[in-house]
Short mmCIF file of C-alpha atoms and ligand atoms in Angstrom, two decimals:
data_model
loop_
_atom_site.label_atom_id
_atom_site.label_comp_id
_atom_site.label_asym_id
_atom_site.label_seq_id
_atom_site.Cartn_x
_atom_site.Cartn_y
_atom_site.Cartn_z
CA UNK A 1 15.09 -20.24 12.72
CA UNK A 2 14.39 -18.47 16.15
CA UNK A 3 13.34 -14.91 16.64
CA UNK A 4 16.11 -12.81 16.34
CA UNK A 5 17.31 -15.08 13.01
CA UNK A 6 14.27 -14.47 11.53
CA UNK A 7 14.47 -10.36 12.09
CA UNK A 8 17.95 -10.41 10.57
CA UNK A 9 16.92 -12.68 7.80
CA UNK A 10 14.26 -10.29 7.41
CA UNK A 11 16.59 -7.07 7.26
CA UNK A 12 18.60 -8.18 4.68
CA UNK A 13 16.07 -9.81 2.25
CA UNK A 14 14.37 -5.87 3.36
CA UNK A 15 17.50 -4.13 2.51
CA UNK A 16 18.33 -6.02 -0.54
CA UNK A 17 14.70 -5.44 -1.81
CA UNK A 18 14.86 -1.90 -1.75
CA UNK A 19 18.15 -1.36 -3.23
CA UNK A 20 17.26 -3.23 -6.14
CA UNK A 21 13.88 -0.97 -6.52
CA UNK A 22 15.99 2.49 -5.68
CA UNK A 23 18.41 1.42 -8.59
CA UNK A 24 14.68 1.10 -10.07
CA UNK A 25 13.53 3.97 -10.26
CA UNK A 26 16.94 5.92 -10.55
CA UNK A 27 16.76 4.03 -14.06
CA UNK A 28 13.41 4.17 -15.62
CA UNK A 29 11.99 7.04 -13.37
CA UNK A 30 8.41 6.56 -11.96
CA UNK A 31 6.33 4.96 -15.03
CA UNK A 32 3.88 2.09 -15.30
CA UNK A 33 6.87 -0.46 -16.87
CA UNK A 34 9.04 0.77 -13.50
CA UNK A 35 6.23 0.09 -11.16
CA UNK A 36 5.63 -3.23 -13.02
CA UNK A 37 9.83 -4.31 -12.33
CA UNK A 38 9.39 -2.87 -8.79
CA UNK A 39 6.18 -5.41 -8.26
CA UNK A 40 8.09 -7.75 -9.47
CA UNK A 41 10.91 -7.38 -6.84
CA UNK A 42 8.46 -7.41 -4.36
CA UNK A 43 6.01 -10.50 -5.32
CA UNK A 44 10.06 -12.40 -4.79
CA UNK A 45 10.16 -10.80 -0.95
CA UNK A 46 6.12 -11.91 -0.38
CA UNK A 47 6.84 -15.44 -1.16
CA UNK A 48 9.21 -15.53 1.54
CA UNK A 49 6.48 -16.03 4.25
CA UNK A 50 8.66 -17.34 6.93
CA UNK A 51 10.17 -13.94 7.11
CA UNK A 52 6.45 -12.05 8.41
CA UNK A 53 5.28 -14.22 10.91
CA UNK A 54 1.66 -13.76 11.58
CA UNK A 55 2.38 -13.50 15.33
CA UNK A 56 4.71 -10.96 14.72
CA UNK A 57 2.66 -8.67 11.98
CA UNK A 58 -0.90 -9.43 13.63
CA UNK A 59 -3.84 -7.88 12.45
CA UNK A 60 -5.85 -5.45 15.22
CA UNK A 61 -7.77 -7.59 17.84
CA UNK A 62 -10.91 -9.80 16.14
CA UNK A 63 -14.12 -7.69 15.43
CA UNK A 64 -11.66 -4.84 15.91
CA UNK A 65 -12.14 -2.14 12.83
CA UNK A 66 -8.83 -0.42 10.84
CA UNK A 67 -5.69 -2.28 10.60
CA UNK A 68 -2.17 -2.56 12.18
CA UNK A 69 0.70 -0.62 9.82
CA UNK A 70 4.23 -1.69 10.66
CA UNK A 71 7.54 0.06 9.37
CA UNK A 72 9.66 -2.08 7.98
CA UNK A 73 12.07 0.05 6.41
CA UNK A 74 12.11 3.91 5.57
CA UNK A 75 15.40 5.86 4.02
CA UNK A 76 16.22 9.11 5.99
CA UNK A 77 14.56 11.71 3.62
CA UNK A 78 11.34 9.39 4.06
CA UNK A 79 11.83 8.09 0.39
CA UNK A 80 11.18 4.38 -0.38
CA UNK A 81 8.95 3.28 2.91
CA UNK A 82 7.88 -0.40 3.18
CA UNK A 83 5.38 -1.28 5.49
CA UNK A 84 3.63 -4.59 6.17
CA UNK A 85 -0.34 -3.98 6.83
CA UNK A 86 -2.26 -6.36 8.56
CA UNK A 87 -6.09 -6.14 8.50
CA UNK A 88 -8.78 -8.39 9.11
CA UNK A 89 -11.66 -9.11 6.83
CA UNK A 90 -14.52 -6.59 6.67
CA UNK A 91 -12.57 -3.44 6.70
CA UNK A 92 -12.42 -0.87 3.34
CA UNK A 93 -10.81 2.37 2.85
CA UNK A 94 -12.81 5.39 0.68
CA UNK A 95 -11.28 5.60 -2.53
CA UNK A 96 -8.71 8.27 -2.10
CA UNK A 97 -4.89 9.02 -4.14
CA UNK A 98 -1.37 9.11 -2.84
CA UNK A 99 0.69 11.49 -4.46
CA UNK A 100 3.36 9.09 -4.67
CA UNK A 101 3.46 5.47 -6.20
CA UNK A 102 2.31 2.37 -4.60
CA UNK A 103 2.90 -1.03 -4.73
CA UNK A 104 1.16 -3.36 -2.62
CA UNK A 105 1.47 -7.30 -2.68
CA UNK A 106 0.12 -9.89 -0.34
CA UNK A 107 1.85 -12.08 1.99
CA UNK A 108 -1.36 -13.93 3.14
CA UNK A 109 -4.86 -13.15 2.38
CA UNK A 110 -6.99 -10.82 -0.06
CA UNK A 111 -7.83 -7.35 -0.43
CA UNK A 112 -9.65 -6.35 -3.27
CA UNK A 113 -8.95 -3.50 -4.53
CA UNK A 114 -11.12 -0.94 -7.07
CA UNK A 115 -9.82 1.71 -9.04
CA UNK A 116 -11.35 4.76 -10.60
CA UNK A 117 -11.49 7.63 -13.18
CA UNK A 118 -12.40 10.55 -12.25
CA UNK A 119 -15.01 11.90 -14.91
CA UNK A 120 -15.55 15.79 -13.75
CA UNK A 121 -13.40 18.46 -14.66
CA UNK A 122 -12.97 19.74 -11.05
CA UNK A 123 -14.14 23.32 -11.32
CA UNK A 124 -16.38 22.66 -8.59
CA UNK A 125 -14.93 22.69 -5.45
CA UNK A 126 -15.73 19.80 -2.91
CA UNK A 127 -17.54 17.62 -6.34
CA UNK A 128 -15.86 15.37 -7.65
CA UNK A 129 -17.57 12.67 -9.89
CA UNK A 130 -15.74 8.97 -10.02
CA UNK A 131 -16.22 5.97 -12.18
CA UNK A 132 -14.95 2.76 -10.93
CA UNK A 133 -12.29 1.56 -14.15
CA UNK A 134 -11.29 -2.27 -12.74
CA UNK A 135 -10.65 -4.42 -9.62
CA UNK A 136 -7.76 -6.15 -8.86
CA UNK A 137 -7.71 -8.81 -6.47
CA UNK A 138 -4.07 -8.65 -4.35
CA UNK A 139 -3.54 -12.18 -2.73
CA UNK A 140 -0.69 -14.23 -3.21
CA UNK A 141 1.11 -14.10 -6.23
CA UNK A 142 -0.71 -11.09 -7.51
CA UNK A 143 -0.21 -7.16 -6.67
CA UNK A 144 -1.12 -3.82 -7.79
CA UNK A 145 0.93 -1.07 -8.99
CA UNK A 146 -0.48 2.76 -8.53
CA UNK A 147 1.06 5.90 -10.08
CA UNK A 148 0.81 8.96 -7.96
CA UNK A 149 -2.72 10.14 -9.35
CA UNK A 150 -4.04 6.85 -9.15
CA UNK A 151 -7.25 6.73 -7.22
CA UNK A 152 -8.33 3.50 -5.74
CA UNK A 153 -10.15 1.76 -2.46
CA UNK A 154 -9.59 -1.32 -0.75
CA UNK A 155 -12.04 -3.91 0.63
CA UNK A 156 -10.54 -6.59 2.80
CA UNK A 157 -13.22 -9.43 1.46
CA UNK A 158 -11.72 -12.57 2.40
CA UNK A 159 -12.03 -14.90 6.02
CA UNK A 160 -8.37 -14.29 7.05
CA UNK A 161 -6.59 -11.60 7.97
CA UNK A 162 -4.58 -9.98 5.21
CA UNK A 163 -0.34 -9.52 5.75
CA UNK A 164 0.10 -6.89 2.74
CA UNK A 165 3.76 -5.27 1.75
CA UNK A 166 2.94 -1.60 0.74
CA UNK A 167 5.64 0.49 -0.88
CA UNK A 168 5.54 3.62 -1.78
CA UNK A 169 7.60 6.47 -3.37
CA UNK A 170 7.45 8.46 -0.43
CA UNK A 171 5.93 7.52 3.51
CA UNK A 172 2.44 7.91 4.03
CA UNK A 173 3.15 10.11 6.97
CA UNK A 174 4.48 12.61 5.38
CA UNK A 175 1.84 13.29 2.85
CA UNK A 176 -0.08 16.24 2.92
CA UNK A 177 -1.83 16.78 -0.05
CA UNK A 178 -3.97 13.33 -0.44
CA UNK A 179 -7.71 13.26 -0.99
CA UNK A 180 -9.75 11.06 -0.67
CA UNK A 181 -13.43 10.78 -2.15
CA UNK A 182 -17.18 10.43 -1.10
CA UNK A 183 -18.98 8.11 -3.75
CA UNK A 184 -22.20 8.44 -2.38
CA UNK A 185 -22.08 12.37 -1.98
CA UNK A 186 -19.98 12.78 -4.98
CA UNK A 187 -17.59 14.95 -2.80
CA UNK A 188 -13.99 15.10 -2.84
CA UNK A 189 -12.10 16.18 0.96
CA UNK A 190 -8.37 15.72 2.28
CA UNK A 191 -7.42 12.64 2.91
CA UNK A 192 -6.44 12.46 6.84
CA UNK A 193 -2.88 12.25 7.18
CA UNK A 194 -3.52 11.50 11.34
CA UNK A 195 -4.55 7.92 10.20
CA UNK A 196 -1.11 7.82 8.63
CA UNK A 197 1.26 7.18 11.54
CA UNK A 198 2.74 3.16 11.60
CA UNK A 199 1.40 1.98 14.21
CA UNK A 200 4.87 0.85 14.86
CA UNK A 201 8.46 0.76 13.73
CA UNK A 202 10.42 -2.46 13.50
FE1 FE2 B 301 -4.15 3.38 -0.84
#
Protein backbone atom coordinates (compact mmCIF):
# COMPACT_ATOMS: atom_id res chain seq x y z
CA UNK A 1 0.00 0.00 0.00
CA UNK A 2 1.41 3.60 -0.65
CA UNK A 3 0.80 6.63 1.45
CA UNK A 4 -2.36 7.95 0.74
CA UNK A 5 -3.86 4.02 0.76
CA UNK A 6 -2.63 3.60 3.94
CA UNK A 7 -4.38 7.06 5.41
CA UNK A 8 -7.68 5.93 3.91
CA UNK A 9 -7.25 2.43 5.12
CA UNK A 10 -6.58 4.06 8.25
CA UNK A 11 -9.85 6.32 8.28
CA UNK A 12 -12.10 3.74 7.88
CA UNK A 13 -10.69 0.99 10.20
CA UNK A 14 -10.69 4.74 12.57
CA UNK A 15 -14.22 5.41 11.75
CA UNK A 16 -15.48 1.96 12.04
CA UNK A 17 -13.70 1.66 15.49
CA UNK A 18 -15.41 4.38 17.01
CA UNK A 19 -18.81 3.72 15.88
CA UNK A 20 -18.75 0.43 17.27
CA UNK A 21 -17.48 1.97 20.82
CA UNK A 22 -20.20 5.08 20.55
CA UNK A 23 -22.94 2.30 20.07
CA UNK A 24 -20.77 1.19 23.28
CA UNK A 25 -21.34 3.26 25.50
CA UNK A 26 -24.88 4.46 24.29
CA UNK A 27 -25.63 0.73 25.53
CA UNK A 28 -24.00 -0.09 28.73
CA UNK A 29 -23.14 3.59 29.76
CA UNK A 30 -19.59 4.25 31.15
CA UNK A 31 -18.84 1.09 33.55
CA UNK A 32 -15.86 -1.19 34.00
CA UNK A 33 -17.68 -4.23 31.69
CA UNK A 34 -18.17 -1.14 28.88
CA UNK A 35 -14.62 -0.05 29.12
CA UNK A 36 -13.59 -3.76 29.03
CA UNK A 37 -15.84 -4.24 25.29
CA UNK A 38 -14.42 -0.82 24.25
CA UNK A 39 -10.63 -2.31 24.93
CA UNK A 40 -11.57 -4.91 23.23
CA UNK A 41 -12.51 -2.99 20.00
CA UNK A 42 -9.46 -1.33 20.23
CA UNK A 43 -6.71 -4.22 20.97
CA UNK A 44 -8.57 -5.42 17.05
CA UNK A 45 -7.47 -1.70 15.54
CA UNK A 46 -3.70 -2.05 17.42
CA UNK A 47 -3.01 -5.24 15.73
CA UNK A 48 -3.37 -3.61 12.55
CA UNK A 49 0.22 -2.14 12.61
CA UNK A 50 0.54 -1.43 9.00
CA UNK A 51 -2.04 1.21 9.47
CA UNK A 52 0.49 3.60 12.13
CA UNK A 53 3.59 3.63 10.47
CA UNK A 54 6.37 4.51 12.75
CA UNK A 55 7.59 7.15 10.25
CA UNK A 56 4.40 8.60 10.22
CA UNK A 57 3.51 8.59 14.24
CA UNK A 58 7.30 9.20 15.35
CA UNK A 59 8.17 9.68 18.72
CA UNK A 60 9.92 13.38 19.64
CA UNK A 61 13.61 13.53 18.44
CA UNK A 62 16.10 10.83 20.49
CA UNK A 63 17.15 12.05 24.05
CA UNK A 64 14.27 14.45 23.46
CA UNK A 65 11.86 14.48 26.80
CA UNK A 66 7.64 14.39 26.51
CA UNK A 67 6.06 12.74 23.66
CA UNK A 68 4.38 13.47 20.25
CA UNK A 69 0.20 13.30 20.57
CA UNK A 70 -1.50 12.96 17.21
CA UNK A 71 -5.39 13.34 16.53
CA UNK A 72 -6.66 10.75 14.88
CA UNK A 73 -10.19 11.26 15.16
CA UNK A 74 -12.40 13.63 17.42
CA UNK A 75 -16.49 14.00 17.00
CA UNK A 76 -17.60 17.73 16.85
CA UNK A 77 -18.74 18.18 20.54
CA UNK A 78 -15.09 16.80 21.38
CA UNK A 79 -16.68 13.40 22.52
CA UNK A 80 -14.88 10.11 21.66
CA UNK A 81 -11.11 11.50 20.78
CA UNK A 82 -8.49 8.93 19.61
CA UNK A 83 -5.10 9.84 19.57
CA UNK A 84 -1.96 7.84 18.81
CA UNK A 85 1.02 8.84 21.40
CA UNK A 86 4.38 8.23 20.59
CA UNK A 87 7.08 8.46 23.32
CA UNK A 88 10.40 7.24 23.72
CA UNK A 89 11.72 5.27 26.63
CA UNK A 90 12.60 7.16 29.83
CA UNK A 91 9.74 9.50 29.97
CA UNK A 92 6.77 9.23 33.00
CA UNK A 93 3.86 11.32 33.71
CA UNK A 94 2.88 12.23 37.71
CA UNK A 95 0.06 10.24 38.61
CA UNK A 96 -2.85 12.47 37.88
CA UNK A 97 -7.02 11.59 36.82
CA UNK A 98 -9.01 12.42 33.74
CA UNK A 99 -12.43 13.10 34.40
CA UNK A 100 -13.40 11.07 31.59
CA UNK A 101 -12.58 7.34 30.69
CA UNK A 102 -9.52 6.08 29.10
CA UNK A 103 -8.46 3.41 27.18
CA UNK A 104 -5.06 3.07 26.06
CA UNK A 105 -3.52 0.05 24.03
CA UNK A 106 -0.18 -0.33 22.39
CA UNK A 107 0.70 -0.50 18.87
CA UNK A 108 4.49 -1.07 19.51
CA UNK A 109 6.33 -0.87 22.68
CA UNK A 110 5.63 -0.66 26.60
CA UNK A 111 4.48 1.74 29.00
CA UNK A 112 3.96 0.69 32.31
CA UNK A 113 1.51 2.00 33.90
CA UNK A 114 0.67 2.33 38.02
CA UNK A 115 -2.47 3.01 39.51
CA UNK A 116 -3.52 4.33 42.86
CA UNK A 117 -6.00 4.81 45.77
CA UNK A 118 -6.21 7.64 47.23
CA UNK A 119 -6.22 6.99 51.14
CA UNK A 120 -7.02 10.70 52.66
CA UNK A 121 -10.29 12.07 52.99
CA UNK A 122 -9.39 15.39 51.24
CA UNK A 123 -10.30 17.95 53.86
CA UNK A 124 -6.99 19.29 53.51
CA UNK A 125 -6.51 21.34 50.76
CA UNK A 126 -3.34 20.84 48.50
CA UNK A 127 -2.71 17.00 50.65
CA UNK A 128 -3.57 14.40 49.20
CA UNK A 129 -2.19 10.93 50.36
CA UNK A 130 -1.91 8.00 47.46
CA UNK A 131 -1.26 4.34 47.61
CA UNK A 132 -0.10 2.70 44.54
CA UNK A 133 -3.12 -0.39 44.01
CA UNK A 134 -1.40 -2.39 40.73
CA UNK A 135 0.66 -1.99 37.52
CA UNK A 136 -0.30 -2.87 34.32
CA UNK A 137 2.06 -3.32 31.68
CA UNK A 138 0.36 -1.91 28.09
CA UNK A 139 2.38 -3.53 25.16
CA UNK A 140 0.98 -5.46 22.54
CA UNK A 141 -1.91 -7.40 23.10
CA UNK A 142 -2.58 -5.91 26.48
CA UNK A 143 -4.32 -2.41 27.50
CA UNK A 144 -5.74 -0.59 30.33
CA UNK A 145 -9.10 0.64 30.92
CA UNK A 146 -9.58 3.87 33.40
CA UNK A 147 -12.93 5.19 34.72
CA UNK A 148 -13.09 8.89 35.13
CA UNK A 149 -11.72 8.97 38.85
CA UNK A 150 -9.14 6.65 38.08
CA UNK A 151 -5.76 7.92 39.09
CA UNK A 152 -2.75 6.47 37.46
CA UNK A 153 1.02 7.36 36.00
CA UNK A 154 2.86 6.14 33.20
CA UNK A 155 6.54 5.15 32.86
CA UNK A 156 7.73 4.51 29.34
CA UNK A 157 10.35 1.56 30.58
CA UNK A 158 11.15 -0.24 27.56
CA UNK A 159 14.24 0.39 24.62
CA UNK A 160 11.77 1.42 21.84
CA UNK A 161 9.68 4.01 21.38
CA UNK A 162 6.09 3.37 22.36
CA UNK A 163 3.01 3.95 19.41
CA UNK A 164 0.00 3.96 22.06
CA UNK A 165 -3.94 4.43 20.92
CA UNK A 166 -5.51 6.56 23.77
CA UNK A 167 -9.27 7.00 23.85
CA UNK A 168 -11.07 8.78 25.90
CA UNK A 169 -14.68 9.83 26.76
CA UNK A 170 -14.03 13.27 26.12
CA UNK A 171 -10.52 15.17 24.46
CA UNK A 172 -7.86 15.91 26.70
CA UNK A 173 -7.93 19.48 25.58
CA UNK A 174 -10.85 20.29 26.76
CA UNK A 175 -10.47 19.21 30.30
CA UNK A 176 -10.37 21.54 32.95
CA UNK A 177 -10.79 20.05 36.07
CA UNK A 178 -7.83 17.25 36.11
CA UNK A 179 -5.32 16.94 38.92
CA UNK A 180 -2.64 15.54 39.08
CA UNK A 181 -0.54 14.46 42.27
CA UNK A 182 2.91 14.99 44.04
CA UNK A 183 3.98 11.55 45.67
CA UNK A 184 6.89 12.78 47.23
CA UNK A 185 5.20 16.01 48.76
CA UNK A 186 1.97 14.30 49.24
CA UNK A 187 0.30 17.30 47.41
CA UNK A 188 -2.44 17.29 45.07
CA UNK A 189 -2.45 20.53 42.14
CA UNK A 190 -4.33 20.95 38.65
CA UNK A 191 -3.31 19.02 36.21
CA UNK A 192 -1.99 21.43 33.23
CA UNK A 193 -4.36 21.39 30.54
CA UNK A 194 -1.48 23.57 28.24
CA UNK A 195 0.35 20.15 27.90
CA UNK A 196 -2.92 18.95 26.44
CA UNK A 197 -2.93 20.31 22.88
CA UNK A 198 -2.15 17.27 19.96
CA UNK A 199 0.67 18.12 18.82
CA UNK A 200 -1.05 17.61 15.58
CA UNK A 201 -4.22 16.70 13.76
CA UNK A 202 -4.30 14.06 11.06
FE1 LIG B 1 -3.34 9.48 31.79
Amino acid sequence: MNASDISAARTAAVAATIDRIREIEREQGVTRPALQAIMDELLVLAEQEQLFPSAEFAPPPAGEKGNRRYLLQEDADNRFALYMNALNPGNETKPHDHTTWAVVVAVEGQELNRVYRRIDDGTAEGRASLVKDREIMVEKGRGIALMPEDIHSIHTTGNQPTRHLHMYGLALEVLDDRVGYNLEAGTVERYNKAFMVPSIRL
